[in-house]
PDB file of C-alpha atoms in Angstrom:
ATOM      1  CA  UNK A  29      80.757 118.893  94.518  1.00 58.00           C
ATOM      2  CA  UNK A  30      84.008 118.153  96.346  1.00 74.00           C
ATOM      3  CA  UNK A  31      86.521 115.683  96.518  1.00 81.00           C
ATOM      4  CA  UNK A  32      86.028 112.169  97.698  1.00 86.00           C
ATOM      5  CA  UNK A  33      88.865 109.960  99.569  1.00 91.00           C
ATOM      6  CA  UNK A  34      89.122 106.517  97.873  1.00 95.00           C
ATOM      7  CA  UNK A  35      91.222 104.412 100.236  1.00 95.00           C
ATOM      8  CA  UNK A  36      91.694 101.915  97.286  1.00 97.00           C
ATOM      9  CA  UNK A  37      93.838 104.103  95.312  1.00 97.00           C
ATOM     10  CA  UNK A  38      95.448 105.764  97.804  1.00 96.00           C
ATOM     11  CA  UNK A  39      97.133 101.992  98.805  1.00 96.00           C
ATOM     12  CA  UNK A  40      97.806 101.340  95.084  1.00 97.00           C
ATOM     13  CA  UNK A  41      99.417 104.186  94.726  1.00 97.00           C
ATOM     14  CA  UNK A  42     101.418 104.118  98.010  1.00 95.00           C
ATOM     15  CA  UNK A  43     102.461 100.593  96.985  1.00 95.00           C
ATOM     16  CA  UNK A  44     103.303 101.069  93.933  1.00 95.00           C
ATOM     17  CA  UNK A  45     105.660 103.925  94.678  1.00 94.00           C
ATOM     18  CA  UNK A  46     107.484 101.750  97.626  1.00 92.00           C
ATOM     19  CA  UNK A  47     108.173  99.154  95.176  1.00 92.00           C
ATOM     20  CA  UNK A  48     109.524 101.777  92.804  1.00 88.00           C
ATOM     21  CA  UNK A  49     111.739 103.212  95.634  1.00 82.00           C
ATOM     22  CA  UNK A  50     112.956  99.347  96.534  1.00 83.00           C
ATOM     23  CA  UNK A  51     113.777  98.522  92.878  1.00 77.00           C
ATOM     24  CA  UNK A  52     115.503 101.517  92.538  1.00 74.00           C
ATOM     25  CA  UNK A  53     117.429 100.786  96.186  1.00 67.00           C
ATOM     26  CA  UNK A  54     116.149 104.237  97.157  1.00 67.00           C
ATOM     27  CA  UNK A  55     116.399 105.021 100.898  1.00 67.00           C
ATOM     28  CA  UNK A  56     115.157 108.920 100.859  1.00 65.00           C
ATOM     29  CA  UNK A  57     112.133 109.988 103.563  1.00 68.00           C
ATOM     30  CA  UNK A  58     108.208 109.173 102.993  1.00 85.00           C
ATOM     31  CA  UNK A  59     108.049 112.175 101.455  1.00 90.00           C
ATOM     32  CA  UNK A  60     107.214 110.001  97.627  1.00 92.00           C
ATOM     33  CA  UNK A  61     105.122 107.365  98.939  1.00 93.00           C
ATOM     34  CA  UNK A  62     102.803 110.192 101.221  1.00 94.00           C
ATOM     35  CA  UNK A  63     102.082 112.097  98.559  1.00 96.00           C
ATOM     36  CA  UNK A  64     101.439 109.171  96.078  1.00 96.00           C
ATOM     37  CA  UNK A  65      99.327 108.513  98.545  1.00 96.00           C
ATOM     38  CA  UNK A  66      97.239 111.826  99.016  1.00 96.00           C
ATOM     39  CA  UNK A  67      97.253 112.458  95.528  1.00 97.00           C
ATOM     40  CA  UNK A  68      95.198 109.115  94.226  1.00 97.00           C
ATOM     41  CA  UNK A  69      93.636 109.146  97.456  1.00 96.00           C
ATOM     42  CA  UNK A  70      91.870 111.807  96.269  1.00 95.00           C
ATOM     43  CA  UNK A  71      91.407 111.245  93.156  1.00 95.00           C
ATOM     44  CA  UNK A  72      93.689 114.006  91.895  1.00 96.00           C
ATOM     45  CA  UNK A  73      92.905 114.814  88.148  1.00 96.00           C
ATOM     46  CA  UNK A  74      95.324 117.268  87.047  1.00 97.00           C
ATOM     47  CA  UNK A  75      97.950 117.335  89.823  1.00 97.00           C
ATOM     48  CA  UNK A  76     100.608 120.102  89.660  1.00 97.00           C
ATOM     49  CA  UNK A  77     104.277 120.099  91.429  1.00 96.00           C
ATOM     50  CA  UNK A  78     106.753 123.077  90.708  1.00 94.00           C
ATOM     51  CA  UNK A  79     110.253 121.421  90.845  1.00 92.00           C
ATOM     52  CA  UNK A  80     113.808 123.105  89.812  1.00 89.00           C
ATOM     53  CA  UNK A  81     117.353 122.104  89.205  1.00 89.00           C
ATOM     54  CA  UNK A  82     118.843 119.983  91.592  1.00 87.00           C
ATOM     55  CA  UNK A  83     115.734 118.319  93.394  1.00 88.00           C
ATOM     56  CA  UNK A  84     115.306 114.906  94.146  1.00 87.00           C
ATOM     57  CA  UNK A  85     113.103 113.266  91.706  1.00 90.00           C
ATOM     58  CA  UNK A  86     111.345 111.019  93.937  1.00 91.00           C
ATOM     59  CA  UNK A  87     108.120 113.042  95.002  1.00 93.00           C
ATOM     60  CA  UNK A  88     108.053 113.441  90.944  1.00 95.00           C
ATOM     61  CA  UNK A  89     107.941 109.701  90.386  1.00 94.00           C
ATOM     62  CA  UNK A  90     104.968 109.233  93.312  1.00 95.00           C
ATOM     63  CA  UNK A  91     103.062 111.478  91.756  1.00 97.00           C
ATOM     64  CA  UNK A  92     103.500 110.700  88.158  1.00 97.00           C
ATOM     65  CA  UNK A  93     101.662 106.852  89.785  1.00 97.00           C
ATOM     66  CA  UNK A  94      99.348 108.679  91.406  1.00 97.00           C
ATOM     67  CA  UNK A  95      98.170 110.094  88.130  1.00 97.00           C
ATOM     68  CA  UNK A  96      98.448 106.602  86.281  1.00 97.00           C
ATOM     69  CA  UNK A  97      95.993 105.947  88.576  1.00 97.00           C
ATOM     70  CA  UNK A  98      93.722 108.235  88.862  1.00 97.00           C
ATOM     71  CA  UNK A  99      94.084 108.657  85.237  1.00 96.00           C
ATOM     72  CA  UNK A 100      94.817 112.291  85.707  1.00 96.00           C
ATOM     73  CA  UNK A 101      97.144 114.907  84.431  1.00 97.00           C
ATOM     74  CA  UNK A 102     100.878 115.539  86.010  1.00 97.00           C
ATOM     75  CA  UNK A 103     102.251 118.552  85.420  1.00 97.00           C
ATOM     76  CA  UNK A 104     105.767 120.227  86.289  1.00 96.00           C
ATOM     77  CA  UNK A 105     106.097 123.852  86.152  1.00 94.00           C
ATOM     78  CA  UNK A 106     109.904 124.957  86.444  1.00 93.00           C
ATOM     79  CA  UNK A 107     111.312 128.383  86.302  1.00 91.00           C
ATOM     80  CA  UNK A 108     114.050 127.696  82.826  1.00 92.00           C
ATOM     81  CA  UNK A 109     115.689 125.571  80.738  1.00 94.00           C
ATOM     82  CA  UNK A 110     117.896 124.264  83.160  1.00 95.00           C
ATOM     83  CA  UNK A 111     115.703 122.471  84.960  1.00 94.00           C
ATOM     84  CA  UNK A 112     113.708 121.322  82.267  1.00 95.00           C
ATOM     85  CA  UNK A 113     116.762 119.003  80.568  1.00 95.00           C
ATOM     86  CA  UNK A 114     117.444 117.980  83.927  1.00 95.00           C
ATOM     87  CA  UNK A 115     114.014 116.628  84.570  1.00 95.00           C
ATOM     88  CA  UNK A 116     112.856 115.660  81.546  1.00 95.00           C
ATOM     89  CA  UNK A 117     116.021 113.011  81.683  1.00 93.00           C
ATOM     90  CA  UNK A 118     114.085 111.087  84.584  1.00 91.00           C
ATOM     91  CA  UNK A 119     110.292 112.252  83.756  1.00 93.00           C
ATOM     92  CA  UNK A 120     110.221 111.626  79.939  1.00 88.00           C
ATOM     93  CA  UNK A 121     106.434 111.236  79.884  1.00 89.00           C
ATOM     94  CA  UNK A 122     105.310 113.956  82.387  1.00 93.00           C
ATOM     95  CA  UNK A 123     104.624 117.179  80.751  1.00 95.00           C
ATOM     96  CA  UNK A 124     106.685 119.928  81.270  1.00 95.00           C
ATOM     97  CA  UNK A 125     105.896 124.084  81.353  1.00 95.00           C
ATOM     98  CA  UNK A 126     108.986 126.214  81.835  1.00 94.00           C
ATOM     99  CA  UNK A 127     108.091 129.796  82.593  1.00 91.00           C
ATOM    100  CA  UNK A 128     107.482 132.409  85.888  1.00 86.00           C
ATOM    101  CA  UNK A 129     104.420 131.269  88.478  1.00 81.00           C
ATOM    102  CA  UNK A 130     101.957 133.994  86.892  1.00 80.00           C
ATOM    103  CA  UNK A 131     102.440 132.720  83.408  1.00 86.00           C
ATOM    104  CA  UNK A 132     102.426 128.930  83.298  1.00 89.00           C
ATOM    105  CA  UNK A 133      99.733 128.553  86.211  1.00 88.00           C
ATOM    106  CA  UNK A 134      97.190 130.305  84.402  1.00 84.00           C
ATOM    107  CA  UNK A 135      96.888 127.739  81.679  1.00 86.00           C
ATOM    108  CA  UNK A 136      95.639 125.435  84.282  1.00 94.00           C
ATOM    109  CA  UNK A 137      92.483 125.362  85.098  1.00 93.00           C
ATOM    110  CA  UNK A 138      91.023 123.107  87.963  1.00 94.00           C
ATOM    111  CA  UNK A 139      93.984 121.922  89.849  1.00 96.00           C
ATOM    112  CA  UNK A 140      93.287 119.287  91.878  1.00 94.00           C
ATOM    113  CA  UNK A 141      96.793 119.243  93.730  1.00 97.00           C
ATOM    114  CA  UNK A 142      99.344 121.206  93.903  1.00 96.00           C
ATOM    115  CA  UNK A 143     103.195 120.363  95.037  1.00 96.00           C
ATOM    116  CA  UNK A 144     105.492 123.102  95.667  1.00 93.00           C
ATOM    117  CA  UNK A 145     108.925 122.944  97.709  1.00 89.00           C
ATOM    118  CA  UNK A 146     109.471 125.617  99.774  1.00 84.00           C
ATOM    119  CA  UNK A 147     113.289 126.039  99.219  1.00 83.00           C
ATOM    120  CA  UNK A 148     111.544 127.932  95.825  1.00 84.00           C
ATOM    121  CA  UNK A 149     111.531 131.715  96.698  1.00 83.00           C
ATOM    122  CA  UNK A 150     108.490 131.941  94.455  1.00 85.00           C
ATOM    123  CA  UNK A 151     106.570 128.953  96.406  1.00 87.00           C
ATOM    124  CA  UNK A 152     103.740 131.333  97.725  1.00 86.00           C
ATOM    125  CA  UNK A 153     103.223 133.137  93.706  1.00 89.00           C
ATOM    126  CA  UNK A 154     103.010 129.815  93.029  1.00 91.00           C
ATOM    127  CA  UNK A 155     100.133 128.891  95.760  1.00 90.00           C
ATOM    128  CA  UNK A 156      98.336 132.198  95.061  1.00 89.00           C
ATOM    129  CA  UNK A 157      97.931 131.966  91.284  1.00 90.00           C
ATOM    130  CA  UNK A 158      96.925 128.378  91.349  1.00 92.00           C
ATOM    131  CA  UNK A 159      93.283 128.232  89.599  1.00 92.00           C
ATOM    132  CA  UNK A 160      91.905 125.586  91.522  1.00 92.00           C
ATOM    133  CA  UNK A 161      88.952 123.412  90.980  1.00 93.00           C
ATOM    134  CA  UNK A 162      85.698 124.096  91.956  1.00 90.00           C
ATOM    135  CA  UNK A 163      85.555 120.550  93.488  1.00 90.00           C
ATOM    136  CA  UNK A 164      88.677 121.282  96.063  1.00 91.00           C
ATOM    137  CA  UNK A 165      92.180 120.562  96.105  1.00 95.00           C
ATOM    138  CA  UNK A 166      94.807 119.507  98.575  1.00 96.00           C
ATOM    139  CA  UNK A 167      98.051 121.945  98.772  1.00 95.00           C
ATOM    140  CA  UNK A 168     101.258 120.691  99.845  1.00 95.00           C
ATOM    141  CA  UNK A 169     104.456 122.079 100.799  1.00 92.00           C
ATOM    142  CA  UNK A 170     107.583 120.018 101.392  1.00 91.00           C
ATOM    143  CA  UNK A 171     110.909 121.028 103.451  1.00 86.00           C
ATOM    144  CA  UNK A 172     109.220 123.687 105.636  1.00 81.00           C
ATOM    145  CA  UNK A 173     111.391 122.906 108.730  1.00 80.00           C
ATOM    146  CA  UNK A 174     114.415 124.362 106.284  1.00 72.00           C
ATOM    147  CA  UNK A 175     112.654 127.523 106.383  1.00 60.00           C
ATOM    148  CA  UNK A 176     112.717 127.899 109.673  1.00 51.00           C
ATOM    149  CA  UNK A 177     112.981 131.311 110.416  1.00 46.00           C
ATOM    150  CA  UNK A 178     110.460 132.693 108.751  1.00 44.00           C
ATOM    151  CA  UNK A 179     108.105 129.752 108.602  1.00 44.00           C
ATOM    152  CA  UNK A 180     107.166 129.977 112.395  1.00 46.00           C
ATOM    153  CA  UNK A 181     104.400 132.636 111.190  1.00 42.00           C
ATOM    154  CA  UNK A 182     103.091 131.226 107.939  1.00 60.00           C
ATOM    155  CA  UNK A 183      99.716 131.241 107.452  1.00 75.00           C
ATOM    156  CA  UNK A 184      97.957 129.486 104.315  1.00 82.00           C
ATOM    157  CA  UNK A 185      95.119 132.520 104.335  1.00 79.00           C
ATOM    158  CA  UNK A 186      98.094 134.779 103.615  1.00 78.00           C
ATOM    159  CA  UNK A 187      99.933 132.583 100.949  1.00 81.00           C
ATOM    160  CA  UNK A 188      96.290 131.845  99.060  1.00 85.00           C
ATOM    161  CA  UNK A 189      93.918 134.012  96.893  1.00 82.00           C
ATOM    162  CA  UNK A 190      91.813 136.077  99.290  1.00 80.00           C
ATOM    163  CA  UNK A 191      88.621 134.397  99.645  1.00 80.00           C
ATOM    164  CA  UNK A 192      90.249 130.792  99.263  1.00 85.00           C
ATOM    165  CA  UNK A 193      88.393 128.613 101.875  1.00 87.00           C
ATOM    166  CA  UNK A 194      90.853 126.542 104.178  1.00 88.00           C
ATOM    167  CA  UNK A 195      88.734 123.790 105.584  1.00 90.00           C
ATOM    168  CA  UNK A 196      91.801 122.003 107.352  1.00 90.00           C
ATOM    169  CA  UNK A 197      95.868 121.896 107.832  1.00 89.00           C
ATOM    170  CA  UNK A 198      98.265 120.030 109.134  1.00 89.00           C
ATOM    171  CA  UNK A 199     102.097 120.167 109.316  1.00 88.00           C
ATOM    172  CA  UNK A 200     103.524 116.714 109.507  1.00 87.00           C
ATOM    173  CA  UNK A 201     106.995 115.724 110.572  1.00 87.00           C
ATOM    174  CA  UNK A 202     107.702 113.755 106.940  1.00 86.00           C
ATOM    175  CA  UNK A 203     111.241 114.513 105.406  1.00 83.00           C
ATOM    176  CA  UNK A 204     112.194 117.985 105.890  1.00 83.00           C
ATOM    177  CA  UNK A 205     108.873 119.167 107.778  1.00 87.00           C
ATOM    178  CA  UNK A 206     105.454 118.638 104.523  1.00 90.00           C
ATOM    179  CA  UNK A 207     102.215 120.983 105.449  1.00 91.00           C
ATOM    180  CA  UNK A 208      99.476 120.425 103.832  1.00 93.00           C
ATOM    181  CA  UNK A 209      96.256 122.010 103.450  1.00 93.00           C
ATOM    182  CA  UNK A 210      92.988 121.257 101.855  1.00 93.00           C
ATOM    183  CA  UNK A 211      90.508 123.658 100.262  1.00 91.00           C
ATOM    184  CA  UNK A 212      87.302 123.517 100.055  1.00 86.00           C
ATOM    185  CA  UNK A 213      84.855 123.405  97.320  1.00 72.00           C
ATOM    186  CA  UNK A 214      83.057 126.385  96.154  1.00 60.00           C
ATOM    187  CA  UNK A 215      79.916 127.128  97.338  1.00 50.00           C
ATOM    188  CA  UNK A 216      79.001 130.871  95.997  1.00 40.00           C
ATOM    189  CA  UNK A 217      80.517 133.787  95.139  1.00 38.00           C
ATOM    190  CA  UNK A 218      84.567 133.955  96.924  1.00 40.00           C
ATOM    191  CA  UNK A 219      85.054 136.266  99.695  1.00 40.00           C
ATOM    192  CA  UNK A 220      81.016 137.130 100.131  1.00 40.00           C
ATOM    193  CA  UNK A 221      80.306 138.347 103.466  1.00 44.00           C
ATOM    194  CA  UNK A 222      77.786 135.982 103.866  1.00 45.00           C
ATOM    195  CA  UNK A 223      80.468 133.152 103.896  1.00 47.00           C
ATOM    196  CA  UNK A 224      80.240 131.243 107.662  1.00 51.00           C
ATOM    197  CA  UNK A 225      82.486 131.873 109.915  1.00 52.00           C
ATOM    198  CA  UNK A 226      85.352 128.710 110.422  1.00 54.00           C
ATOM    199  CA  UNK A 227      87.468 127.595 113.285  1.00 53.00           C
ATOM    200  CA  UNK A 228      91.339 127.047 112.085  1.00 52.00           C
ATOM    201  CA  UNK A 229      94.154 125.718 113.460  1.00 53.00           C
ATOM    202  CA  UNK A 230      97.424 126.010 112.941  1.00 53.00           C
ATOM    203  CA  UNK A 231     100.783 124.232 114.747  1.00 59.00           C
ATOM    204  CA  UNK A 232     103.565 126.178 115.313  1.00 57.00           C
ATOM    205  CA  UNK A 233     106.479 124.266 113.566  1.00 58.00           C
ATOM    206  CA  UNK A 234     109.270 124.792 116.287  1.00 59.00           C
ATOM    207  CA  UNK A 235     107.343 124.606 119.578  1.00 58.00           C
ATOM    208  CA  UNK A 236     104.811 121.781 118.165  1.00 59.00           C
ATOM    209  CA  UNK A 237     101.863 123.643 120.229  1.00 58.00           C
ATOM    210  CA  UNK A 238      98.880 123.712 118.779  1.00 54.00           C
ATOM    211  CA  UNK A 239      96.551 127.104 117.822  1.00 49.00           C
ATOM    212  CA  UNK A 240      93.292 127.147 117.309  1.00 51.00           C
ATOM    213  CA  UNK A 241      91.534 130.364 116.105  1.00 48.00           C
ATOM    214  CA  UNK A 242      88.243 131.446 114.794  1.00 48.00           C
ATOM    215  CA  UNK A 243      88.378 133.578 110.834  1.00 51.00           C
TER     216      UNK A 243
END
């Protein structure tokens, strides 16, 4: 099996999350709305962001629709306490795990989507140890343009679990710089040698060019 796009909720969900953003005079980037988007589109059902103290709660709210939606499962891993009062004061009815990446991630099984920022020094132990489902899942991380300097030579086969199967990315120039990357289902055992070989491509973030390789 894999996942399926439903255009439907993807709109609902985009709309929806405008309207929030208009009611609440909001004037932040697309960053919300996209991922509403993506997340319903796909028929996320247990979507995961990892969020700390002092983010905006906007990308929180998008997803929490797309969920309504979908009638899925949002969940927000943070690293302490802190953060937890602070979002739990705007996201009352999402559920909330505080602990380290390795810990909290491994009580979810079949991840759908996954939202990490990438101002968190433990975004890629948070990729990594994601147990994601069988069907697929779509990965997304927001402000890569702020890490800059060492972002110019990411590559999602080194942030994943060895054997993870990229099928596509894309970086896309939405708030602070989102890429996003979606993962095939499983078809076999992970990492067998009889897997098919898979062209890739990848964008460098500063130049824009474009690379295309073969794994």
């Amino acid at each position: 099996m894999k996942l399926v796009w439903s255009p439907e909720l993807a709109s609902k969900a985009y709309i929806d999350t405008v309207k929030w953003k208009s009611d609440e005079k909001l004037k932040e980037s697309g960053t919300a709305e996209f991922l509403a988007a993506m997340a319903a589109g796909w028929n996320a059902k247990l979507i995961v962001e990892a969020w700390s103290h002092g983010a905006p709660i906007g990308t929180s709210i998008g997803l929490a629709i797309a969920a309504r939606h979908t009638c899925g499962r949002h969940v927000c891993v943070v690293p302490d306490e802190r953060s937890r009062l602070e979002y739990v004061k705007s996201m009352a009815e999402t559920e909330v795990i505080v602990g380290e990446a390795e810990e909290v991630m491994v009580a979810l099984k079949g991840v759908n989507f996954v939202v990490v920022d990438c101002r968190r020094k433990d975004f890629a132990r948070v990729l990594r140890v994601a147990r994601l489902s069988h069907e697929g899942a779509v990965l997304a991380c927001m402000n890569a343009l702020q890490r800059s300097n060492t972002f110019s030579g990411f590559r999602w086969l080194e942030v994943l679990e060895k054997g993870t199967r990229v099928v596509r990315s894309v970086f896309m120039p939405v708030g602070q710089g989102l890429d996003v990357a979606y993962v095939g289902s499983k078809g076999g055992t992970r990492g067998s040698k009889k897997d098919p070989s898979r062209w890739i491509k990848q964008i460098d973030q500063e130049s824009g060019e474009e690379h295309i390789f073969r794994r």
